[in-house]
Every structure is written in C-alpha cells, then in structure tokens.
Short mmCIF file of C-alpha atoms and ligand atoms in Angstrom, two decimals:
data_model
loop_
_atom_site.label_atom_id
_atom_site.label_comp_id
_atom_site.label_asym_id
_atom_site.label_seq_id
_atom_site.Cartn_x
_atom_site.Cartn_y
_atom_site.Cartn_z
CA MET A 112 73.83 102.49 56.09
CA GLU A 113 72.24 99.96 58.47
CA PRO A 114 73.76 100.06 61.96
CA ILE A 115 75.29 96.79 63.13
CA THR A 116 73.12 95.58 66.00
CA ASN A 117 73.31 91.82 66.12
CA ILE A 118 76.95 91.33 67.10
CA THR A 119 77.78 91.22 70.80
CA ASN A 120 81.17 92.06 72.15
CA GLY A 121 80.43 92.40 75.83
CA THR A 122 79.95 96.17 75.79
CA ASN A 123 76.16 96.24 75.72
CA GLY A 124 75.94 97.90 79.13
CA ALA A 125 74.18 95.01 80.89
CA GLY A 126 75.09 94.57 84.55
CA PRO A 127 76.42 97.02 87.13
CA SER A 128 78.22 100.11 85.85
CA ARG A 129 81.98 99.92 85.56
CA LYS A 130 82.43 103.58 84.69
CA ILE A 131 85.09 105.60 86.51
CA VAL A 132 85.63 109.34 86.20
CA VAL A 133 89.38 109.78 85.93
CA ALA A 134 91.54 112.90 85.74
CA GLY A 135 95.00 113.27 84.29
CA ALA A 136 96.59 116.25 86.03
CA GLN A 137 99.14 117.67 83.62
CA LEU A 138 101.68 119.97 85.24
CA GLY A 139 103.47 122.89 83.64
CA PRO A 140 107.16 123.53 84.24
CA ILE A 141 108.78 123.31 87.66
CA ASP A 142 112.24 124.85 88.00
CA VAL A 143 115.18 123.95 90.24
CA PRO A 144 114.43 126.67 92.83
CA THR A 145 110.64 126.07 92.86
CA ALA A 146 109.50 125.01 96.34
CA ARG A 147 107.41 121.87 96.59
CA SER A 148 104.80 123.89 98.49
CA GLU A 149 104.27 126.04 95.37
CA VAL A 150 103.76 122.97 93.23
CA ILE A 151 101.39 121.47 95.80
CA ALA A 152 99.32 124.68 95.72
CA ARG A 153 99.02 124.25 91.95
CA ILE A 154 98.06 120.59 92.38
CA PHE A 155 95.41 121.54 94.95
CA LYS A 156 93.78 123.84 92.37
CA LEU A 157 93.56 120.90 89.98
CA MET A 158 92.24 118.66 92.76
CA ASP A 159 89.55 121.24 93.56
CA GLU A 160 88.51 121.26 89.92
CA ALA A 161 88.58 117.46 89.87
CA LYS A 162 86.33 117.31 92.90
CA THR A 163 83.71 119.53 91.30
CA LYS A 164 83.76 117.22 88.27
CA GLY A 165 83.19 114.07 90.30
CA VAL A 166 86.66 112.63 89.70
CA LYS A 167 87.39 109.36 91.50
CA LEU A 168 90.99 108.85 90.38
CA PHE A 169 93.52 111.69 90.07
CA VAL A 170 96.74 110.92 88.17
CA LEU A 171 99.91 113.02 88.44
CA PRO A 172 103.09 112.86 86.30
CA GLU A 173 106.47 111.22 86.88
CA ILE A 174 108.54 112.96 89.61
CA ALA A 175 105.63 115.31 90.08
CA LEU A 176 106.74 117.73 92.77
CA VAL A 177 110.16 118.85 91.54
CA THR A 178 111.97 119.70 88.33
CA PHE A 179 113.02 116.75 86.19
CA PHE A 180 116.44 116.79 87.88
CA PRO A 181 118.01 113.84 85.95
CA ARG A 182 118.78 116.34 83.19
CA HIS A 183 121.37 117.93 85.48
CA LEU A 184 124.75 116.60 86.61
CA ILE A 185 124.58 116.85 90.40
CA THR A 186 127.80 115.77 92.07
CA ASN A 187 127.07 116.97 95.59
CA PRO A 188 125.23 114.09 97.35
CA GLU A 189 123.40 116.43 99.72
CA GLU A 190 122.11 118.52 96.88
CA LEU A 191 120.96 115.37 95.07
CA GLU A 192 119.23 113.97 98.16
CA LYS A 193 116.97 117.03 98.25
CA TYR A 194 115.06 115.71 95.26
CA PHE A 195 114.22 112.40 96.94
CA GLU A 196 111.26 111.54 99.14
CA ARG A 197 111.57 109.34 102.22
CA GLU A 198 108.72 107.19 103.47
CA VAL A 199 107.78 107.48 107.13
CA ASP A 200 107.01 104.19 108.90
CA GLY A 201 107.21 102.52 105.49
CA ASP A 202 104.36 104.70 104.24
CA PRO A 203 104.79 106.99 101.21
CA ALA A 204 101.59 108.83 102.20
CA LYS A 205 103.41 110.06 105.31
CA ALA A 206 106.55 111.20 103.46
CA HIS A 207 106.89 114.79 104.67
CA ASN A 208 107.02 116.52 101.30
CA MET A 209 104.17 114.56 99.75
CA LYS A 210 101.84 114.13 102.73
CA PRO A 211 99.67 117.18 101.94
CA VAL A 212 98.72 115.71 98.56
CA PHE A 213 97.69 112.38 100.09
CA ASP A 214 95.80 114.22 102.84
CA LYS A 215 93.86 116.18 100.23
CA ALA A 216 93.07 112.99 98.31
CA ARG A 217 91.77 111.46 101.57
CA GLU A 218 89.68 114.57 102.29
CA TYR A 219 88.18 114.48 98.76
CA GLY A 220 87.70 110.70 98.72
CA MET A 221 89.79 110.47 95.56
CA ASP A 222 92.27 107.81 94.58
CA LEU A 223 95.69 109.23 93.74
CA SER A 224 98.53 108.11 91.50
CA ILE A 225 101.76 110.08 92.01
CA GLY A 226 105.32 109.79 90.78
CA TYR A 227 108.36 110.69 92.88
CA ALA A 228 112.06 110.03 93.33
CA GLU A 229 112.21 107.47 96.12
CA CYS A 230 114.97 107.13 98.68
CA ALA A 231 114.30 103.61 99.94
CA ASP A 232 115.54 102.22 103.22
CA ALA A 233 116.07 105.81 104.21
CA SER A 234 116.39 105.06 107.91
CA GLY A 235 119.31 102.68 107.45
CA ASP A 236 122.79 103.40 106.07
CA LYS A 237 122.07 101.84 102.74
CA HIS A 238 120.07 104.17 100.56
CA GLU A 239 118.59 102.93 97.34
CA HIS A 240 117.17 105.36 94.84
CA TYR A 241 114.30 104.52 92.53
CA ASN A 242 112.04 106.39 90.15
CA THR A 243 108.72 105.41 91.71
CA ASN A 244 104.96 105.71 91.40
CA VAL A 245 102.41 104.78 94.04
CA TYR A 246 98.65 104.34 94.11
CA TYR A 247 96.64 105.60 97.06
CA SER A 248 93.14 104.15 97.42
CA ALA A 249 90.63 106.39 99.19
CA ALA A 250 88.37 103.41 99.92
CA ALA A 251 91.24 101.52 101.60
CA ASP A 252 92.69 104.78 102.96
CA LYS A 253 96.22 103.63 102.21
CA VAL A 254 98.79 103.19 99.49
CA ILE A 255 97.88 99.85 97.94
CA ALA A 256 100.48 99.56 95.18
CA LYS A 257 103.97 100.70 94.31
CA TYR A 258 105.81 100.55 90.99
CA ARG A 259 109.49 101.32 90.40
CA LYS A 260 110.51 102.34 86.88
CA VAL A 261 112.11 99.41 85.08
CA HIS A 262 113.36 101.04 81.87
CA LEU A 263 115.77 103.82 82.79
CA PRO A 264 116.72 105.85 79.71
CA GLY A 265 119.83 107.90 79.00
CA THR A 266 123.38 107.59 80.24
CA VAL A 267 125.47 107.39 83.41
CA GLU A 268 127.87 110.09 82.28
CA PRO A 269 126.83 113.42 80.76
CA TYR A 270 127.51 114.16 77.11
CA GLU A 271 130.58 116.24 76.29
CA ARG A 272 128.77 118.85 74.22
CA PRO A 273 127.92 121.58 76.74
CA ASP A 274 124.48 122.25 75.20
CA ALA A 275 123.43 118.60 75.16
CA THR A 276 120.27 117.56 77.00
CA ASN A 277 121.26 114.88 79.47
CA GLN A 278 119.11 112.16 80.97
CA LEU A 279 121.13 110.77 83.86
CA GLU A 280 118.58 108.31 85.20
CA LYS A 281 121.04 105.43 84.98
CA ARG A 282 123.31 107.45 87.27
CA TYR A 283 120.73 108.39 89.88
CA PHE A 284 118.33 105.42 90.03
CA LYS A 285 118.48 101.66 90.29
CA PRO A 286 116.27 99.80 87.84
CA GLY A 287 112.91 98.99 89.40
CA ASN A 288 112.76 95.68 91.24
CA LEU A 289 109.01 95.23 91.67
CA GLY A 290 108.12 94.04 88.17
CA PHE A 291 104.85 94.86 86.45
CA LYS A 292 102.35 93.82 89.05
CA ALA A 293 98.72 94.61 88.34
CA PHE A 294 96.43 95.26 91.30
CA ARG A 295 92.76 95.79 92.03
CA ALA A 296 91.55 99.17 93.28
CA PRO A 297 88.55 98.96 95.61
CA GLY A 298 85.56 101.26 95.84
CA LEU A 299 85.50 102.52 92.27
CA VAL A 300 82.80 100.49 90.49
CA GLU A 301 79.29 99.31 91.39
CA SER A 302 78.83 95.87 92.95
CA PRO A 303 82.13 94.24 91.97
CA LEU A 304 82.55 90.53 92.53
CA THR A 305 84.73 89.88 95.54
CA LYS A 306 85.97 86.77 97.37
CA ALA A 307 82.92 87.10 99.62
CA SER A 308 80.67 86.33 96.64
CA GLY A 309 82.06 82.79 96.72
CA LYS A 310 82.97 83.14 93.05
CA ALA A 311 86.49 82.75 91.76
CA ALA A 312 88.41 85.09 89.49
CA ASN A 313 89.45 83.81 86.06
CA ASP A 314 86.24 82.02 85.37
CA LYS A 315 84.60 82.76 82.02
CA GLU A 316 81.62 84.15 83.87
CA THR A 317 83.53 86.36 86.27
CA LEU A 318 86.11 87.94 83.92
CA GLY A 319 85.95 91.72 84.04
CA ARG A 320 83.49 91.75 86.93
CA GLY A 321 85.77 92.31 89.92
CA ASP A 322 87.26 95.55 91.19
CA PRO A 323 89.14 97.45 88.45
CA ILE A 324 92.52 96.03 87.48
CA MET A 325 95.21 98.71 87.36
CA GLY A 326 98.83 98.85 86.29
CA MET A 327 101.45 101.57 86.59
CA MET A 328 104.27 102.57 84.27
CA ILE A 329 106.66 105.47 84.27
CA CYS A 330 107.58 107.43 81.15
CA ASN A 331 110.12 105.46 79.10
CA ASP A 332 108.35 102.19 80.03
CA ARG A 333 105.46 103.15 77.74
CA ARG A 334 107.66 102.75 74.67
CA TRP A 335 108.30 99.07 75.46
CA PRO A 336 105.72 96.41 74.58
CA GLU A 337 107.53 94.31 77.22
CA ALA A 338 106.07 96.64 79.85
CA TRP A 339 102.51 96.48 78.56
CA ARG A 340 102.16 92.76 77.95
CA PRO A 341 102.77 91.59 81.53
CA TYR A 342 99.92 93.88 82.53
CA GLY A 343 97.79 92.66 79.63
CA LEU A 344 98.35 89.10 80.81
CA GLN A 345 96.94 90.08 84.21
CA GLY A 346 93.79 91.45 82.59
CA VAL A 347 94.71 95.09 83.12
CA GLU A 348 91.85 97.51 82.50
CA MET A 349 93.65 100.79 83.12
CA VAL A 350 97.32 101.74 82.86
CA LEU A 351 98.50 104.88 84.63
CA CYS A 352 101.60 106.47 83.16
CA GLY A 353 103.27 109.71 84.18
CA TYR A 354 106.06 111.14 82.06
CA ASN A 355 108.67 113.88 81.50
CA THR A 356 109.69 113.70 77.86
CA THR A 357 112.14 116.14 76.42
CA GLY A 358 111.24 117.81 73.13
CA TRP A 359 114.83 118.41 72.04
CA ALA A 360 117.60 115.93 72.71
CA PRO A 361 119.49 114.91 69.54
CA GLU A 362 122.18 113.08 71.52
CA LEU A 363 119.58 110.93 73.24
CA LEU A 364 117.16 110.44 70.38
CA GLY A 365 119.42 110.46 67.35
CA THR A 366 118.75 112.65 64.34
CA ASN A 367 116.40 112.34 61.41
CA PRO A 368 117.31 114.24 58.22
CA LYS A 369 113.65 115.19 57.77
CA ILE A 370 113.63 116.95 61.15
CA LYS A 371 115.13 120.36 60.61
CA THR A 372 113.87 122.50 63.48
CA LYS A 373 113.35 122.15 67.22
CA GLU A 374 109.61 122.47 66.67
CA MET A 375 109.67 119.54 64.24
CA ALA A 376 111.66 117.50 66.76
CA LYS A 377 109.07 118.19 69.43
CA ASN A 378 106.24 117.21 67.10
CA GLU A 379 108.04 113.99 66.30
CA ALA A 380 108.43 113.26 70.04
CA LEU A 381 104.71 113.91 70.50
CA PHE A 382 103.99 111.49 67.66
CA HIS A 383 106.13 108.77 69.25
CA ASN A 384 104.40 109.33 72.57
CA LYS A 385 100.97 108.80 71.04
CA LEU A 386 102.15 105.91 68.90
CA SER A 387 103.39 104.11 72.03
CA VAL A 388 100.39 104.65 74.27
CA GLN A 389 97.82 104.07 71.54
CA HIS A 390 99.43 100.80 70.55
CA GLY A 391 99.88 99.69 74.18
CA SER A 392 96.24 100.39 74.99
CA TYR A 393 94.95 98.75 71.81
CA SER A 394 97.01 95.58 71.97
CA ASN A 395 96.20 95.03 75.64
CA ALA A 396 92.61 96.27 75.38
CA CYS A 397 92.89 98.70 78.27
CA TRP A 398 92.46 102.37 79.02
CA SER A 399 95.62 104.38 79.54
CA ILE A 400 95.91 107.65 81.40
CA ASN A 401 99.07 109.35 80.18
CA VAL A 402 100.08 112.42 82.11
CA ALA A 403 102.92 114.79 81.33
CA LYS A 404 104.97 117.44 82.93
CA CYS A 405 105.36 120.04 80.19
CA GLY A 406 106.56 123.46 79.07
CA MET A 407 110.06 124.92 79.28
CA GLU A 408 111.70 123.63 82.47
CA ASP A 409 114.76 125.23 84.04
CA GLY A 410 114.70 127.97 81.43
CA LYS A 411 115.79 126.00 78.39
CA TYR A 412 114.61 122.40 78.45
CA PRO A 413 111.35 121.87 76.53
CA LEU A 414 109.11 119.03 77.68
CA ILE A 415 106.57 117.80 75.15
CA GLY A 416 103.37 117.64 77.20
CA GLY A 417 100.63 116.03 75.11
CA SER A 418 98.88 114.33 78.03
CA CYS A 419 96.12 112.11 76.76
CA ILE A 420 93.63 109.44 77.72
CA VAL A 421 93.43 106.49 75.35
CA ASP A 422 90.55 104.03 75.14
CA PRO A 423 90.89 100.23 74.77
CA ASP A 424 90.47 100.56 71.00
CA GLY A 425 93.62 102.69 70.96
CA GLU A 426 91.82 105.96 70.27
CA VAL A 427 92.77 109.18 72.02
CA VAL A 428 89.54 110.37 73.65
CA ILE A 429 90.90 113.55 75.19
CA GLU A 430 94.23 115.34 75.02
CA ALA A 431 95.83 118.41 76.58
CA LYS A 432 95.27 121.72 74.84
CA THR A 433 97.93 123.66 76.74
CA GLU A 434 101.53 123.41 77.87
CA GLY A 435 100.68 124.20 81.46
CA ASP A 436 98.71 122.93 84.43
CA GLU A 437 95.61 121.34 82.96
CA LEU A 438 93.06 118.76 84.01
CA LEU A 439 91.88 116.11 81.55
CA VAL A 440 88.69 114.50 82.79
CA TRP A 441 87.06 111.47 81.20
CA GLU A 442 84.51 108.89 82.24
CA CYS A 443 86.18 105.58 81.40
CA ASP A 444 83.90 102.58 80.96
CA LEU A 445 85.89 99.47 81.88
CA ASP A 446 83.38 97.29 80.04
CA PHE A 447 84.87 98.74 76.85
CA CYS A 448 87.94 96.52 77.54
CA LYS A 449 85.85 93.42 76.87
CA ARG A 450 85.79 93.95 73.13
CA GLY A 451 89.54 93.57 72.57
CA LYS A 452 90.04 91.11 75.42
CA GLY A 453 87.33 88.84 74.03
CA LYS A 454 88.16 89.00 70.33
CA VAL A 455 91.33 90.22 68.60
CA PHE A 456 93.41 90.06 71.78
CA ALA A 457 91.83 87.03 73.41
CA PHE A 458 95.28 85.93 74.54
CA GLU A 459 94.25 82.44 75.63
CA ARG A 460 93.17 81.62 72.09
CA HIS A 461 95.73 83.38 69.95
CA ARG A 462 99.07 83.76 71.73
CA ARG A 463 101.93 81.36 70.87
CA PRO A 464 104.38 81.68 73.77
CA GLU A 465 106.43 78.73 72.50
CA HIS A 466 107.81 81.19 69.94
CA TYR A 467 108.45 84.09 72.29
CA GLY A 468 111.38 82.68 74.31
CA ILE A 469 113.92 84.93 72.59
CA MET A 470 112.25 87.91 74.21
CA VAL A 471 113.28 86.89 77.70
CA GLU A 472 116.45 84.98 76.87
CA GLN A 473 118.11 87.85 75.07
CA THR A 474 118.58 91.57 75.73
CA GLY A 475 120.49 92.95 72.74
CA VAL A 476 120.17 92.16 69.05
CA LYS A 477 121.83 89.06 67.54
CA GLU A 478 121.65 89.29 63.77
CA PRO A 479 121.46 86.16 61.59
CA ASP A 480 124.83 84.94 60.24
CA PHE A 481 126.07 86.56 57.07
CA LEU A 482 125.16 84.85 53.83
N1 LIG B 677 111.60 110.46 81.72
C1 LIG B 677 111.81 109.65 80.68
O1 LIG B 677 111.85 108.43 80.82
N2 LIG B 677 112.01 110.24 79.50
C2 LIG B 677 112.34 109.51 78.31
C3 LIG B 677 113.22 110.31 77.44
C4 LIG B 677 113.71 109.53 76.34
S1 LIG B 677 115.22 110.07 75.84
C5 LIG B 677 115.99 108.62 75.51
C6 LIG B 677 111.13 109.07 77.51
O2 LIG B 677 111.10 107.91 77.08
O3 LIG B 677 110.23 109.87 77.24
#
C-alpha cells in the first residue's frame, strides 16, 4: 500500500524539538508502619535510574510517601495528622518529610510531580486537609503549580461489613479549591516562544510553540471528562495523574454478575483505568502520564497498578510490567498534540457550548418526565 505523504497535520517535525523524556515512577506497596525514609530510599533508586536515562520530568503517584490511609478509619486526630505534610514558609519543597525528594530533583535537574496529603494553613489554628499534587520545576528551582483533588470518591462513614474496603476521602479531605489550572513548565523544550519574543499566545502562528502546557489530576479525577476538558480548553499538552486504585471493593464499585473472582474484578478495574485515560488523552489531544501505587498494601488491600503513558491519539505507548517499584520512561513529542488539536478536536470550530449548560447547572441526574 502507498504511504500517505501529502497530508499535513502539524507533526512533520519542522521547527525546534518539543520532545521531553518523561518518567512515571510506579511505587509498590507501602504499609502503615513503613517509614517515609524507606520509601524515599526506593524513590531515589528510581531517580538514579531516571537520571541515567536522561529523564527531565519525574512523576510520582497520589499520596506517594505513605500508605493509602483513606482506606482506614482513623479516629485519633494525632494519628491522622501523621499522614499529612506541612509546608514550610508556604513552600511544599521545604516540607520536612518531602524535602529530600525535592532536593534530589534539584540536584539532578529534573522536574518533579508528587502527590501528598496536605495540611494547609498548618501554622494557624485552622487546619484544612487536601489531597494535593505539586509540580517542581528544576529550571525555575521552585514549585510552580499546585493542584488539589476535586473529585473525592467514597464515603464519610465506613461500611458496616467488617471486610469492606473503605475509601474515606470525603471524611479526611476537603474538595480541591484550585480548579483545573493549566500551567507552563519552563526549560523543557528547545527555543520556546516567550513574552520576550514580542509574540502573543493564542495566535494561529504561535499555538503549540511556547513552553509545554501541563495539567495535574489525582486518581478519581481521571474518570471524569469534566476534569479533562478544562485542561483541553487551555491547550494542555501533558496531563500528570497519580493514583491509588483498589482492585477489590464491591461496596464502592458495585457488582457485575460477569465478575466472579477477585482477579476478574482487578482486571475490570484495570480496564476502566485505561478506558478513562485513553479517552481523556484522545479527546483533548494530549499526552497523559498515569502513575500508580500498586501491589498488596497493608497486607490485604490490592491496588491495581497498571501505570501507563498515553499519547495524544489515545494509544498506550508504555505500561508497567510489574506490581512493584518500576520506572516507565518515554520520550514524548509535544508536536504530536497538534494532530488532534488541529483536526478532530479543533475546539474553536466544532464545540457547541450553547448546548452544554446542563453540565454546570446540574450535579445529579434529572430524568425526563414519565410518558
Ligand atoms: N484514590 C482514588 O481516588 N481511588 C478511586 C477509587 C474508586 S472507588 C470509588 C479511583 O477512582 O480509582
């Protein structure tokens, strides 16, 4: 068959390179008694490997340094507080428990995306808890963006059945209050257009030529098109998403008569993970770096793993082979985003927002009247 050569979609490689070597750093299980220092030692091993592979952006999972504690009912406030990180001088990179990871990223000249349980306003009396992810830029040598998880799954109260898997995020966290704000990360691509060039963003000629446009999500957010589209509308080129997804939780997930074993349930959860991130990447024409905590945590709670990097066509380009600490490295070409952004998902030409009002006016379902 003749190859198709005479159709341009903006991915012909002309112009400065917009390729970034990215690593998803999947983490195996972390148990309640595991010290953060042990986990950090494991992360350092992955960072060492990343450095040898020329990685420029290192992405860690949701609540990366401790067990996924929202599965446990913790009624003692002091015990609960131990899972939270406190910024120092308003800087997450100085938070005592996390500082070594930021310091290593600085030493290696690597950008870092890390999830943690945030105790905000920790110096005052009023503590607010969020499920948070921040982005450290090595070029700027500071945290340049913060995201607080918007979609908190699960329940406030634990289930009655003693064996149930709980997800008490609604009990422990406030819903994120920072929205879905995309941001540019400096120092990652060759010769990006900047304000100093005198050119303006959002011009036909300058689209996709500035510093990379990033967005962050946390776990459950990835299942919601409402989380992806605000980023898509800001021209996002790469979404970073850490997660802890349980492989067995009938109370939370409901049951399916076709699913008869725990292994089948885990495979179904893996399928839904991929379905969500592949669709989100495709319909917003962006890369997504999806990074899990995995394996059997706290002795009996299986996490699905299945970390993967998805390209802007929605294809999985690399996925985890293990259920333990593992580095997924891929060179992501941001120019690849231009295909979808310029054609099928050229929002400015095809979207019809006059018909989308119901999505922001309404939360729950309102069925049509009965016939
Ligand atoms: N951490 C997290 O958000 N986990 C959820 C579990 C879903 S159970 C309702 C997830 O969406 O993967």
